[in-house]
mmCIF file of C-alpha atoms in Angstrom:
data_model
loop_
_atom_site.group_PDB
_atom_site.id
_atom_site.type_symbol
_atom_site.label_atom_id
_atom_site.label_comp_id
_atom_site.label_asym_id
_atom_site.label_seq_id
_atom_site.Cartn_x
_atom_site.Cartn_y
_atom_site.Cartn_z
ATOM 1 C CA UNK J 181 -7.307 -4.774 9.622
ATOM 2 C CA UNK J 182 -9.452 -6.224 12.356
ATOM 3 C CA UNK J 183 -9.756 -9.425 10.000
ATOM 4 C CA UNK J 184 -6.174 -9.950 9.639
ATOM 5 C CA UNK J 185 -5.581 -9.645 13.476
ATOM 6 C CA UNK J 186 -8.080 -12.149 14.167
ATOM 7 C CA UNK J 187 -6.847 -14.450 11.423
ATOM 8 C CA UNK J 188 -3.061 -13.957 11.807
ATOM 9 C CA UNK J 189 -3.272 -13.433 15.470
ATOM 10 C CA UNK J 190 -4.420 -17.080 15.686
ATOM 11 C CA UNK J 191 -1.167 -18.881 16.705
ATOM 12 C CA UNK J 192 -2.229 -22.154 15.219
ATOM 13 C CA UNK J 193 -3.097 -20.256 11.818
ATOM 14 C CA UNK J 194 0.546 -19.042 11.952
ATOM 15 C CA UNK J 195 1.832 -22.529 12.863
ATOM 16 C CA UNK J 196 -0.119 -24.207 9.989
ATOM 17 C CA UNK J 197 0.986 -21.494 7.512
ATOM 18 C CA UNK J 198 4.604 -22.806 7.787
ATOM 19 C CA UNK J 199 3.439 -25.980 6.042
ATOM 20 C CA UNK J 200 2.547 -24.068 3.158
ATOM 21 C CA UNK J 201 4.047 -21.641 0.704
ATOM 22 C CA UNK J 202 2.070 -18.344 1.378
ATOM 23 C CA UNK J 203 1.249 -15.872 -1.128
ATOM 24 C CA UNK J 204 -0.803 -12.686 -1.124
ATOM 25 C CA UNK J 205 -2.288 -10.638 -4.122
ATOM 26 C CA UNK J 206 -4.835 -8.161 -5.091
ATOM 27 C CA UNK J 207 -8.230 -9.738 -6.041
ATOM 28 C CA UNK J 208 -9.887 -6.905 -8.194
ATOM 29 C CA UNK J 209 -7.231 -7.337 -10.910
ATOM 30 C CA UNK J 210 -7.218 -11.254 -10.671
ATOM 31 C CA UNK J 211 -10.984 -11.477 -10.637
ATOM 32 C CA UNK J 212 -11.601 -9.089 -13.414
ATOM 33 C CA UNK J 213 -8.340 -9.415 -15.583
ATOM 34 C CA UNK J 214 -8.135 -11.256 -18.842
ATOM 35 C CA UNK J 215 -4.388 -12.236 -18.691
ATOM 36 C CA UNK J 216 -3.036 -15.582 -17.905
ATOM 37 C CA UNK J 217 -2.507 -15.160 -14.311
ATOM 38 C CA UNK J 218 -6.034 -13.740 -13.823
ATOM 39 C CA UNK J 219 -7.684 -16.620 -15.719
ATOM 40 C CA UNK J 220 -5.726 -19.060 -13.798
ATOM 41 C CA UNK J 221 -6.889 -17.546 -10.567
ATOM 42 C CA UNK J 222 -10.508 -17.361 -11.816
ATOM 43 C CA UNK J 223 -10.428 -21.124 -12.932
ATOM 44 C CA UNK J 224 -10.258 -22.031 -9.057
ATOM 45 C CA UNK J 225 -11.771 -19.050 -7.469
ATOM 46 C CA UNK J 226 -15.232 -19.824 -8.976
ATOM 47 C CA UNK J 227 -15.156 -23.107 -7.439
ATOM 48 C CA UNK J 228 -14.598 -21.512 -4.029
ATOM 49 C CA UNK J 229 -16.492 -19.961 -1.136
ATOM 50 C CA UNK J 230 -17.982 -17.392 -3.835
ATOM 51 C CA UNK J 231 -18.943 -19.808 -6.556
ATOM 52 C CA UNK J 232 -19.577 -18.752 -10.016
ATOM 53 C CA UNK J 233 -18.280 -16.085 -12.155
ATOM 54 C CA UNK J 234 -18.454 -12.417 -11.304
ATOM 55 C CA UNK J 235 -18.518 -10.608 -7.959
ATOM 56 C CA UNK J 236 -15.787 -10.450 -5.351
ATOM 57 C CA UNK J 237 -13.501 -13.487 -4.800
ATOM 58 C CA UNK J 238 -11.921 -11.941 -1.854
ATOM 59 C CA UNK J 239 -10.675 -14.524 0.796
ATOM 60 C CA UNK J 240 -8.177 -17.166 1.439
ATOM 61 C CA UNK J 241 -7.519 -20.355 -0.770
ATOM 62 C CA UNK J 242 -5.547 -23.336 -0.424
ATOM 63 C CA UNK J 243 -4.501 -24.383 -3.898
ATOM 64 C CA UNK J 244 -2.095 -27.001 -5.536
ATOM 65 C CA UNK J 245 0.282 -25.531 -7.904
ATOM 66 C CA UNK J 246 -1.729 -27.298 -10.862
ATOM 67 C CA UNK J 247 -4.642 -24.956 -9.835
ATOM 68 C CA UNK J 248 -6.675 -27.582 -8.154
ATOM 69 C CA UNK J 249 -8.557 -25.780 -5.461
ATOM 70 C CA UNK J 250 -8.214 -27.795 -2.103
ATOM 71 C CA UNK J 251 -10.005 -25.416 0.258
ATOM 72 C CA UNK J 252 -11.187 -21.778 0.618
ATOM 73 C CA UNK J 253 -12.993 -19.381 3.036
ATOM 74 C CA UNK J 254 -13.593 -15.693 3.501
ATOM 75 C CA UNK J 255 -13.933 -15.024 7.261
ATOM 76 C CA UNK J 256 -12.472 -13.068 10.005
ATOM 77 C CA UNK J 257 -12.728 -16.052 12.340
ATOM 78 C CA UNK J 258 -9.255 -17.470 13.107
ATOM 79 C CA UNK J 259 -10.673 -20.857 13.908
ATOM 80 C CA UNK J 260 -12.409 -20.991 10.634
ATOM 81 C CA UNK J 261 -9.213 -20.482 8.836
ATOM 82 C CA UNK J 262 -7.531 -23.002 11.028
ATOM 83 C CA UNK J 263 -10.209 -25.805 9.816
ATOM 84 C CA UNK J 264 -9.835 -24.415 6.140
ATOM 85 C CA UNK J 265 -6.062 -24.889 6.271
ATOM 86 C CA UNK J 266 -6.379 -28.317 8.032
ATOM 87 C CA UNK J 267 -8.677 -29.310 5.253
ATOM 88 C CA UNK J 268 -6.313 -28.043 2.498
ATOM 89 C CA UNK J 269 -3.442 -29.921 4.013
ATOM 90 C CA UNK J 270 -5.545 -33.172 4.186
ATOM 91 C CA UNK J 271 -6.655 -32.807 0.365
ATOM 92 C CA UNK J 272 -2.997 -32.012 -0.487
ATOM 93 C CA UNK J 273 -1.970 -35.136 0.995
ATOM 94 C CA UNK J 274 -4.320 -37.282 -0.983
ATOM 95 C CA UNK J 275 -3.237 -35.775 -4.140
ATOM 96 C CA UNK J 276 -1.266 -37.667 -6.860
ATOM 97 C CA UNK J 277 1.923 -36.059 -8.175
ATOM 98 C CA UNK J 278 0.209 -35.334 -11.404
ATOM 99 C CA UNK J 279 -2.482 -33.713 -9.675
ATOM 100 C CA UNK J 280 -0.101 -31.344 -7.911
ATOM 101 C CA UNK J 281 2.123 -30.576 -10.941
ATOM 102 C CA UNK J 282 2.724 -26.976 -11.878
ATOM 103 C CA UNK J 283 1.350 -26.388 -15.702
ATOM 104 C CA UNK J 284 3.199 -24.687 -18.362
ATOM 105 C CA UNK J 285 4.154 -21.170 -17.097
ATOM 106 C CA UNK J 286 2.524 -19.623 -20.219
ATOM 107 C CA UNK J 287 -0.919 -20.559 -18.470
ATOM 108 C CA UNK J 288 -0.429 -18.354 -15.554
ATOM 109 C CA UNK J 289 2.517 -16.076 -16.092
ATOM 110 C CA UNK J 290 1.276 -12.405 -16.184
ATOM 111 C CA UNK J 291 1.936 -10.372 -19.282
ATOM 112 C CA UNK J 292 1.308 -7.233 -17.124
ATOM 113 C CA UNK J 293 1.461 -6.589 -13.478
ATOM 114 C CA UNK J 294 1.887 -3.090 -12.002
ATOM 115 C CA UNK J 295 4.978 -4.364 -10.270
ATOM 116 C CA UNK J 296 6.691 -4.387 -13.586
ATOM 117 C CA UNK J 297 6.999 -0.676 -13.326
ATOM 118 C CA UNK J 298 9.129 -1.017 -10.014
ATOM 119 C CA UNK J 299 11.612 1.797 -10.108
ATOM 120 C CA UNK J 300 15.014 -0.187 -9.662
ATOM 121 C CA UNK J 301 17.293 1.919 -7.713
ATOM 122 C CA UNK J 302 14.614 4.686 -7.109
ATOM 123 C CA UNK J 303 13.047 5.907 -3.776
ATOM 124 C CA UNK J 304 10.542 3.358 -2.611
ATOM 125 C CA UNK J 305 8.432 4.453 0.271
ATOM 126 C CA UNK J 306 6.099 2.697 2.794
ATOM 127 C CA UNK J 307 3.509 4.846 3.956
ATOM 128 C CA UNK J 308 1.316 4.423 7.136
ATOM 129 C CA UNK J 309 -2.003 6.298 7.862
ATOM 130 C CA UNK J 310 -3.989 6.580 11.082
ATOM 131 C CA UNK J 311 -6.478 8.777 12.749
ATOM 132 C CA UNK J 312 -5.169 11.062 15.498
ATOM 133 C CA UNK J 313 -7.201 11.199 18.681
ATOM 134 C CA UNK J 314 -10.465 9.068 19.142
ATOM 135 C CA UNK J 315 -10.476 5.533 19.977
ATOM 136 C CA UNK J 316 -10.389 3.673 16.564
ATOM 137 C CA UNK J 317 -6.948 1.952 16.074
ATOM 138 C CA UNK J 318 -7.331 1.197 12.490
ATOM 139 C CA UNK J 319 -4.523 2.047 10.136
ATOM 140 C CA UNK J 320 -3.511 1.424 6.577
ATOM 141 C CA UNK J 321 -0.430 1.010 4.546
ATOM 142 C CA UNK J 322 0.413 1.988 0.921
ATOM 143 C CA UNK J 323 3.727 2.549 -1.012
ATOM 144 C CA UNK J 324 4.917 5.524 -3.070
ATOM 145 C CA UNK J 325 7.468 5.134 -5.831
ATOM 146 C CA UNK J 326 9.970 7.444 -7.379
ATOM 147 C CA UNK J 327 12.649 6.621 -9.860
ATOM 148 C CA UNK J 328 16.210 7.100 -9.443
ATOM 149 C CA UNK J 329 16.011 10.264 -11.656
ATOM 150 C CA UNK J 330 13.113 11.567 -9.564
ATOM 151 C CA UNK J 331 14.826 10.874 -6.285
ATOM 152 C CA UNK J 332 18.061 12.551 -7.519
ATOM 153 C CA UNK J 333 15.724 15.705 -8.522
ATOM 154 C CA UNK J 334 14.917 16.062 -4.785
ATOM 155 C CA UNK J 335 18.629 17.184 -3.995
ATOM 156 C CA UNK J 336 19.422 20.949 -3.829
ATOM 157 C CA UNK J 337 21.902 22.065 -6.598
ATOM 158 C CA UNK J 338 24.088 23.809 -3.915
ATOM 159 C CA UNK J 339 25.257 20.770 -2.079
ATOM 160 C CA UNK J 340 26.079 22.423 1.156
ATOM 161 C CA UNK J 341 24.219 23.293 4.388
ATOM 162 C CA UNK J 342 21.607 25.900 3.594
ATOM 163 C CA UNK J 343 21.261 24.567 -0.121
ATOM 164 C CA UNK J 344 17.431 23.888 -0.913
ATOM 165 C CA UNK J 345 15.146 22.832 -3.488
ATOM 166 C CA UNK J 346 11.378 22.717 -3.697
ATOM 167 C CA UNK J 347 10.168 19.320 -4.691
ATOM 168 C CA UNK J 348 9.155 19.314 -8.443
ATOM 169 C CA UNK J 349 5.597 20.083 -8.844
ATOM 170 C CA UNK J 350 4.826 16.615 -10.512
ATOM 171 C CA UNK J 351 6.181 14.837 -7.426
ATOM 172 C CA UNK J 352 4.594 17.046 -4.863
ATOM 173 C CA UNK J 353 1.154 16.484 -6.818
ATOM 174 C CA UNK J 354 1.981 12.810 -6.641
ATOM 175 C CA UNK J 355 2.140 12.726 -2.754
ATOM 176 C CA UNK J 356 -0.882 15.162 -2.481
ATOM 177 C CA UNK J 357 -2.979 13.254 -4.809
ATOM 178 C CA UNK J 358 -2.336 9.672 -4.236
ATOM 179 C CA UNK J 359 -0.692 9.352 -0.767
ATOM 180 C CA UNK J 360 -1.988 12.068 1.250
ATOM 181 C CA UNK J 361 -5.528 10.644 1.068
ATOM 182 C CA UNK J 362 -7.833 9.399 3.714
ATOM 183 C CA UNK J 363 -7.580 5.535 3.382
ATOM 184 C CA UNK J 364 -7.150 4.936 7.089
ATOM 185 C CA UNK J 365 -10.154 2.719 7.270
ATOM 186 C CA UNK J 366 -10.432 1.496 3.675
ATOM 187 C CA UNK J 367 -9.692 2.229 0.235
ATOM 188 C CA UNK J 368 -10.489 5.751 -0.878
ATOM 189 C CA UNK J 369 -10.314 7.963 -4.045
ATOM 190 C CA UNK J 370 -7.501 9.869 -5.463
ATOM 191 C CA UNK J 371 -7.498 13.666 -6.044
ATOM 192 C CA UNK J 372 -7.354 15.405 -9.607
ATOM 193 C CA UNK J 373 -4.704 17.786 -10.329
ATOM 194 C CA UNK J 374 -7.024 20.646 -10.005
ATOM 195 C CA UNK J 375 -8.326 19.635 -6.598
ATOM 196 C CA UNK J 376 -4.692 20.199 -5.073
ATOM 197 C CA UNK J 377 -4.719 23.775 -4.083
ATOM 198 C CA UNK J 378 -1.443 23.707 -2.336
ATOM 199 C CA UNK J 379 1.511 21.070 -2.542
ATOM 200 C CA UNK J 380 4.717 22.737 -1.419
ATOM 201 C CA UNK J 381 7.573 20.651 0.095
ATOM 202 C CA UNK J 382 11.075 22.006 0.330
ATOM 203 C CA UNK J 383 14.370 19.916 0.996
ATOM 204 C CA UNK J 384 16.969 21.823 2.583
ATOM 205 C CA UNK J 385 20.556 20.409 3.379
ATOM 206 C CA UNK J 386 21.329 20.674 6.928
ATOM 207 C CA UNK J 387 24.673 18.973 7.059
ATOM 208 C CA UNK J 388 27.268 17.581 4.622
ATOM 209 C CA UNK J 389 30.004 14.959 5.568
ATOM 210 C CA UNK J 390 31.942 14.023 2.458
ATOM 211 C CA UNK J 391 29.669 12.116 0.257
ATOM 212 C CA UNK J 392 26.635 12.093 2.344
ATOM 213 C CA UNK J 393 24.207 14.799 3.070
ATOM 214 C CA UNK J 394 21.326 15.202 5.526
ATOM 215 C CA UNK J 395 18.273 17.088 4.524
ATOM 216 C CA UNK J 396 15.330 18.568 6.410
ATOM 217 C CA UNK J 397 12.062 18.299 4.643
ATOM 218 C CA UNK J 398 9.130 20.796 5.378
ATOM 219 C CA UNK J 399 5.837 21.465 3.386
ATOM 220 C CA UNK J 400 2.163 22.019 3.314
ATOM 221 C CA UNK J 401 -0.567 20.424 1.122
ATOM 222 C CA UNK J 402 -4.243 21.139 0.774
ATOM 223 C CA UNK J 403 -6.544 19.022 -1.407
ATOM 224 C CA UNK J 404 -10.200 20.110 -2.041
ATOM 225 C CA UNK J 405 -12.393 18.043 -4.011
ATOM 226 C CA UNK J 406 -15.922 19.592 -4.454
ATOM 227 C CA UNK J 407 -17.329 16.199 -5.283
ATOM 228 C CA UNK J 408 -17.453 15.651 -9.072
ATOM 229 C CA UNK J 409 -15.129 12.917 -10.364
ATOM 230 C CA UNK J 410 -12.587 14.373 -12.588
ATOM 231 C CA UNK J 411 -10.639 11.449 -13.655
ATOM 232 C CA UNK J 412 -12.579 9.776 -16.373
ATOM 233 C CA UNK J 413 -13.813 6.497 -16.728
ATOM 234 C CA UNK J 414 -11.736 4.011 -14.592
ATOM 235 C CA UNK J 415 -12.125 1.045 -12.530
ATOM 236 C CA UNK J 416 -12.299 3.631 -9.603
ATOM 237 C CA UNK J 417 -15.106 6.034 -11.069
ATOM 238 C CA UNK J 418 -17.603 6.448 -8.174
ATOM 239 C CA UNK J 419 -21.250 6.344 -8.707
ATOM 240 C CA UNK J 420 -21.919 9.472 -6.672
ATOM 241 C CA UNK J 421 -20.141 12.664 -5.753
ATOM 242 C CA UNK J 422 -17.827 12.598 -2.779
ATOM 243 C CA UNK J 423 -16.899 16.188 -1.705
ATOM 244 C CA UNK J 424 -13.729 15.953 0.628
ATOM 245 C CA UNK J 425 -10.603 17.809 1.831
ATOM 246 C CA UNK J 426 -7.281 16.934 3.244
ATOM 247 C CA UNK J 427 -4.839 19.246 4.572
ATOM 248 C CA UNK J 428 -1.458 18.720 5.840
ATOM 249 C CA UNK J 429 1.781 20.128 7.450
ATOM 250 C CA UNK J 430 4.754 17.880 6.573
ATOM 251 C CA UNK J 431 8.131 17.623 8.468
ATOM 252 C CA UNK J 432 10.841 15.031 7.951
ATOM 253 C CA UNK J 433 14.526 14.226 7.482
ATOM 254 C CA UNK J 434 16.501 12.324 4.772
ATOM 255 C CA UNK J 435 20.043 11.215 4.205
ATOM 256 C CA UNK J 436 21.537 10.827 0.656
ATOM 257 C CA UNK J 437 24.882 8.962 -0.118
ATOM 258 C CA UNK J 438 26.417 9.817 -3.219
ATOM 259 C CA UNK J 439 28.611 6.886 -3.040
ATOM 260 C CA UNK J 440 25.685 4.528 -3.488
ATOM 261 C CA UNK J 441 23.582 7.271 -5.119
ATOM 262 C CA UNK J 442 20.461 6.838 -3.154
ATOM 263 C CA UNK J 443 18.624 7.908 -0.152
ATOM 264 C CA UNK J 444 19.632 5.735 2.794
ATOM 265 C CA UNK J 445 16.972 7.161 5.223
ATOM 266 C CA UNK J 446 13.930 8.976 4.444
ATOM 267 C CA UNK J 447 11.340 9.819 6.955
ATOM 268 C CA UNK J 448 8.303 11.975 6.596
ATOM 269 C CA UNK J 449 5.713 12.953 8.973
ATOM 270 C CA UNK J 450 2.412 14.681 7.737
ATOM 271 C CA UNK J 451 -0.225 15.661 10.130
ATOM 272 C CA UNK J 452 -3.498 17.351 9.046
ATOM 273 C CA UNK J 453 -7.234 17.215 9.089
ATOM 274 C CA UNK J 454 -9.618 15.451 6.788
ATOM 275 C CA UNK J 455 -13.125 16.156 5.954
ATOM 276 C CA UNK J 456 -15.792 14.157 3.912
ATOM 277 C CA UNK J 457 -15.678 10.476 2.761
ATOM 278 C CA UNK J 458 -15.548 8.326 -0.227
ATOM 279 C CA UNK J 459 -17.655 5.104 -0.694
ATOM 280 C CA UNK J 460 -15.345 2.597 0.832
ATOM 281 C CA UNK J 461 -13.188 4.655 2.965
ATOM 282 C CA UNK J 462 -15.011 3.605 6.153
ATOM 283 C CA UNK J 463 -16.330 7.005 7.328
ATOM 284 C CA UNK J 464 -19.981 7.543 7.645
ATOM 285 C CA UNK J 465 -22.420 10.335 8.102
ATOM 286 C CA UNK J 466 -22.247 9.749 11.831
ATOM 287 C CA UNK J 467 -18.740 10.464 11.954
ATOM 288 C CA UNK J 468 -17.536 13.873 12.753
ATOM 289 C CA UNK J 469 -16.998 16.164 9.652
ATOM 290 C CA UNK J 470 -13.553 17.120 10.479
ATOM 291 C CA UNK J 471 -10.952 14.945 12.391
ATOM 292 C CA UNK J 472 -7.047 14.895 12.536
ATOM 293 C CA UNK J 473 -5.140 12.450 10.596
ATOM 294 C CA UNK J 474 -1.472 11.479 10.366
ATOM 295 C CA UNK J 475 0.929 9.909 7.815
ATOM 296 C CA UNK J 476 4.271 8.484 8.264
ATOM 297 C CA UNK J 477 6.625 7.532 5.268
ATOM 298 C CA UNK J 478 9.726 5.707 5.516
ATOM 299 C CA UNK J 479 12.069 3.762 3.228
ATOM 300 C CA UNK J 480 10.337 0.431 2.376
ATOM 301 C CA UNK J 481 12.186 -2.828 3.194
ATOM 302 C CA UNK J 482 14.555 -3.941 0.399
ATOM 303 C CA UNK J 483 13.045 -6.068 -2.103
ATOM 304 C CA UNK J 484 9.337 -5.140 -1.169
ATOM 305 C CA UNK J 485 7.518 -4.560 -4.434
ATOM 306 C CA UNK J 486 4.060 -3.829 -3.967
ATOM 307 C CA UNK J 487 2.757 -1.328 -6.224
ATOM 308 C CA UNK J 488 1.280 2.154 -5.076
ATOM 309 C CA UNK J 489 -2.665 1.657 -4.928
ATOM 310 C CA UNK J 490 -2.883 4.521 -7.371
ATOM 311 C CA UNK J 491 0.143 3.608 -9.708
ATOM 312 C CA UNK J 492 -2.323 3.688 -12.435
ATOM 313 C CA UNK J 493 -2.933 7.355 -12.111
ATOM 314 C CA UNK J 494 0.778 8.434 -11.757
ATOM 315 C CA UNK J 495 1.029 10.597 -14.855
ATOM 316 C CA UNK J 496 4.490 9.143 -15.412
ATOM 317 C CA UNK J 497 6.071 7.923 -18.683
ATOM 318 C CA UNK J 498 7.852 5.153 -16.588
ATOM 319 C CA UNK J 499 4.770 3.400 -15.690
ATOM 320 C CA UNK J 500 3.900 0.523 -17.770
ATOM 321 C CA UNK J 501 0.198 0.244 -18.563
ATOM 322 C CA UNK J 502 -1.914 -2.805 -19.243
ATOM 323 C CA UNK J 503 -3.045 -3.428 -22.747
ATOM 324 C CA UNK J 504 -6.532 -5.054 -22.994
ATOM 325 C CA UNK J 505 -6.283 -6.797 -19.812
ATOM 326 C CA UNK J 506 -9.742 -6.087 -18.252
ATOM 327 C CA UNK J 507 -8.405 -3.624 -15.641
ATOM 328 C CA UNK J 508 -6.460 -0.548 -15.461
ATOM 329 C CA UNK J 509 -7.863 1.302 -18.549
ATOM 330 C CA UNK J 510 -8.580 4.919 -18.357
ATOM 331 C CA UNK J 511 -11.049 6.386 -21.019
ATOM 332 C CA UNK C 97 5.876 14.356 26.220
ATOM 333 C CA UNK C 98 4.281 11.751 23.922
ATOM 334 C CA UNK C 99 1.238 11.592 26.454
ATOM 335 C CA UNK C 100 0.863 15.285 26.360
ATOM 336 C CA UNK C 101 1.195 15.780 22.668
ATOM 337 C CA UNK C 102 -1.533 12.957 21.997
ATOM 338 C CA UNK C 103 -3.676 14.241 24.841
ATOM 339 C CA UNK C 104 -3.703 17.792 22.886
ATOM 340 C CA UNK C 105 -4.982 16.062 20.052
ATOM 341 C CA UNK C 106 -7.566 14.132 21.856
ATOM 342 C CA UNK C 107 -8.950 17.129 23.756
ATOM 343 C CA UNK C 108 -8.852 19.231 20.754
ATOM 344 C CA UNK C 109 -9.366 16.850 17.552
ATOM 345 C CA UNK C 110 -9.859 19.772 15.141
ATOM 346 C CA UNK C 111 -6.767 21.209 16.112
ATOM 347 C CA UNK C 112 -4.193 18.841 14.182
ATOM 348 C CA UNK C 113 -2.761 21.995 12.682
ATOM 349 C CA UNK C 114 -1.744 23.214 15.928
ATOM 350 C CA UNK C 115 -0.445 19.915 17.035
ATOM 351 C CA UNK C 116 3.110 20.041 17.938
ATOM 352 C CA UNK C 117 5.180 18.857 15.045
ATOM 353 C CA UNK C 118 8.841 19.790 14.963
ATOM 354 C CA UNK C 119 12.153 17.935 15.083
ATOM 355 C CA UNK C 120 11.934 17.244 18.776
ATOM 356 C CA UNK C 121 8.515 15.548 18.559
ATOM 357 C CA UNK C 122 9.252 13.552 15.255
ATOM 358 C CA UNK C 123 10.140 10.455 17.172
ATOM 359 C CA UNK C 124 6.852 10.552 19.073
ATOM 360 C CA UNK C 125 4.900 10.786 15.833
ATOM 361 C CA UNK C 126 6.808 8.142 14.203
ATOM 362 C CA UNK C 127 6.157 5.888 17.282
ATOM 363 C CA UNK C 128 2.413 6.655 17.229
ATOM 364 C CA UNK C 129 1.868 6.377 13.328
ATOM 365 C CA UNK C 130 3.907 3.207 12.952
ATOM 366 C CA UNK C 131 1.879 -0.013 13.649
ATOM 367 C CA UNK C 132 3.099 -1.867 16.727
ATOM 368 C CA UNK C 133 4.102 -5.640 16.465
ATOM 369 C CA UNK C 134 0.611 -6.780 17.605
ATOM 370 C CA UNK C 135 -0.981 -4.786 14.764
ATOM 371 C CA UNK C 136 1.165 -6.386 12.075
ATOM 372 C CA UNK C 137 0.854 -10.099 13.204
ATOM 373 C CA UNK C 138 0.430 -10.864 9.326
ATOM 374 C CA UNK C 139 3.703 -9.643 8.696
ATOM 375 C CA UNK C 140 5.151 -12.531 10.691
ATOM 376 C CA UNK C 141 4.324 -14.791 7.763
ATOM 377 C CA UNK C 142 6.793 -14.816 4.654
ATOM 378 C CA UNK C 143 4.524 -13.904 2.034
ATOM 379 C CA UNK C 144 5.252 -14.256 -1.684
ATOM 380 C CA UNK C 145 3.742 -11.070 -3.182
ATOM 381 C CA UNK C 146 2.011 -12.658 -6.075
ATOM 382 C CA UNK C 147 -0.014 -15.630 -7.162
ATOM 383 C CA UNK C 148 2.423 -16.594 -10.116
ATOM 384 C CA UNK C 149 5.452 -16.370 -7.986
ATOM 385 C CA UNK C 150 3.542 -18.336 -5.205
ATOM 386 C CA UNK C 151 2.684 -21.151 -7.687
ATOM 387 C CA UNK C 152 6.132 -21.391 -8.847
ATOM 388 C CA UNK C 153 7.482 -21.413 -5.343
ATOM 389 C CA UNK C 154 5.020 -23.974 -4.094
ATOM 390 C CA UNK C 155 5.914 -26.193 -7.070
ATOM 391 C CA UNK C 156 9.530 -25.887 -6.141
ATOM 392 C CA UNK C 157 9.165 -26.743 -2.616
ATOM 393 C CA UNK C 158 6.456 -29.329 -2.933
ATOM 394 C CA UNK C 159 3.826 -27.555 -0.803
ATOM 395 C CA UNK C 160 0.328 -26.368 -1.233
ATOM 396 C CA UNK C 161 -0.148 -22.872 -1.651
ATOM 397 C CA UNK C 162 -2.091 -20.651 0.886
ATOM 398 C CA UNK C 163 -3.324 -17.590 -0.908
ATOM 399 C CA UNK C 164 -4.789 -14.519 0.457
ATOM 400 C CA UNK C 165 -6.430 -12.112 -1.776
ATOM 401 C CA UNK C 166 -8.223 -8.875 -0.959
ATOM 402 C CA UNK C 167 -9.456 -5.601 -2.635
ATOM 403 C CA UNK C 168 -6.019 -3.762 -2.582
ATOM 404 C CA UNK C 169 -2.965 -5.848 -1.914
ATOM 405 C CA UNK C 170 -3.137 -7.445 1.508
ATOM 406 C CA UNK C 171 0.493 -6.240 1.881
ATOM 407 C CA UNK C 172 -0.440 -2.752 0.620
ATOM 408 C CA UNK C 173 -3.734 -0.549 0.976
ATOM 409 C CA UNK C 174 -6.759 -2.528 1.709
#
């Protein structure tokens, strides 16, 4: 988060960006995958700031649609990104039309992306996580996906004030396992189903006005991982044990409109306590063992299709899984 | 009210379960937990969310592609 502030907080970076088409993507899949889009990325990334095959390819690239690399860098220094963009623009201006030209889409169009599982007309939430107290201002964002059918299942059968339903166990587990996780300071690990000791969320209708209902949401979750990884061999499998817990109380409100058959608002706050750490989550042994943490879920902006971090672990039939793509496989 | 709630958390960092979370304080927590404008400067740029879509858009607009890649999607969890 600090890097993106220092880079994109630089006014000249934002000014120069207007001369480009700007794209963002996830590097683990691109640098390790075997599909066309991944291979296309690897072709220019191996010539960039982290030369050669293998290893991380995180960073910034200026590329012609042809795939010709024009500039690259991985730095938090806004000034260095300005230089990179200016270098890239200068190189672009020297390129012939032939060297700029986009190749046959078959050479870069992905056969699988997690975004292919986007739940059309479903409940798509944006989630923020932040520490409570302390001076560290870091935060992180993720998304949570529910299909239209799953969203509908969150509504009580009795569609009148007082009518309530408890969130179906698979959906409550989804929140507790994948979205109420300590990734405030960096990526973390999900919880296994058996590590969720409590995941109880109730939705109660507080008001009905014709085809619209308002709901109150309340709940509690408690996750307790003793340390051993229980989710098999995956890209996320850690090399050591990470005992950790995360406990929350949840409170929120939502509105559902039967005329459009979807939630028109959804806000959920979860406050709690986290203990322990994982390898990349940014906590270390010097940090206090238990600290308060907060989460905020809201409707994602329309059209935002960024896959949840742990979509590959959703035990849901509607998630389209990669076949022999070099990533996302579970054994 | 917001300051008092946050001060409670700061003074008793392990007391999150006792923190005031009710329908009257939802707005306070929403405000605290939502990144401020200065924290989301990257969002000021209109990012195409994938490499392949970026390539197609760059070709259509005859512009170079500025690609940002991270472990975790930069527009998601990193």
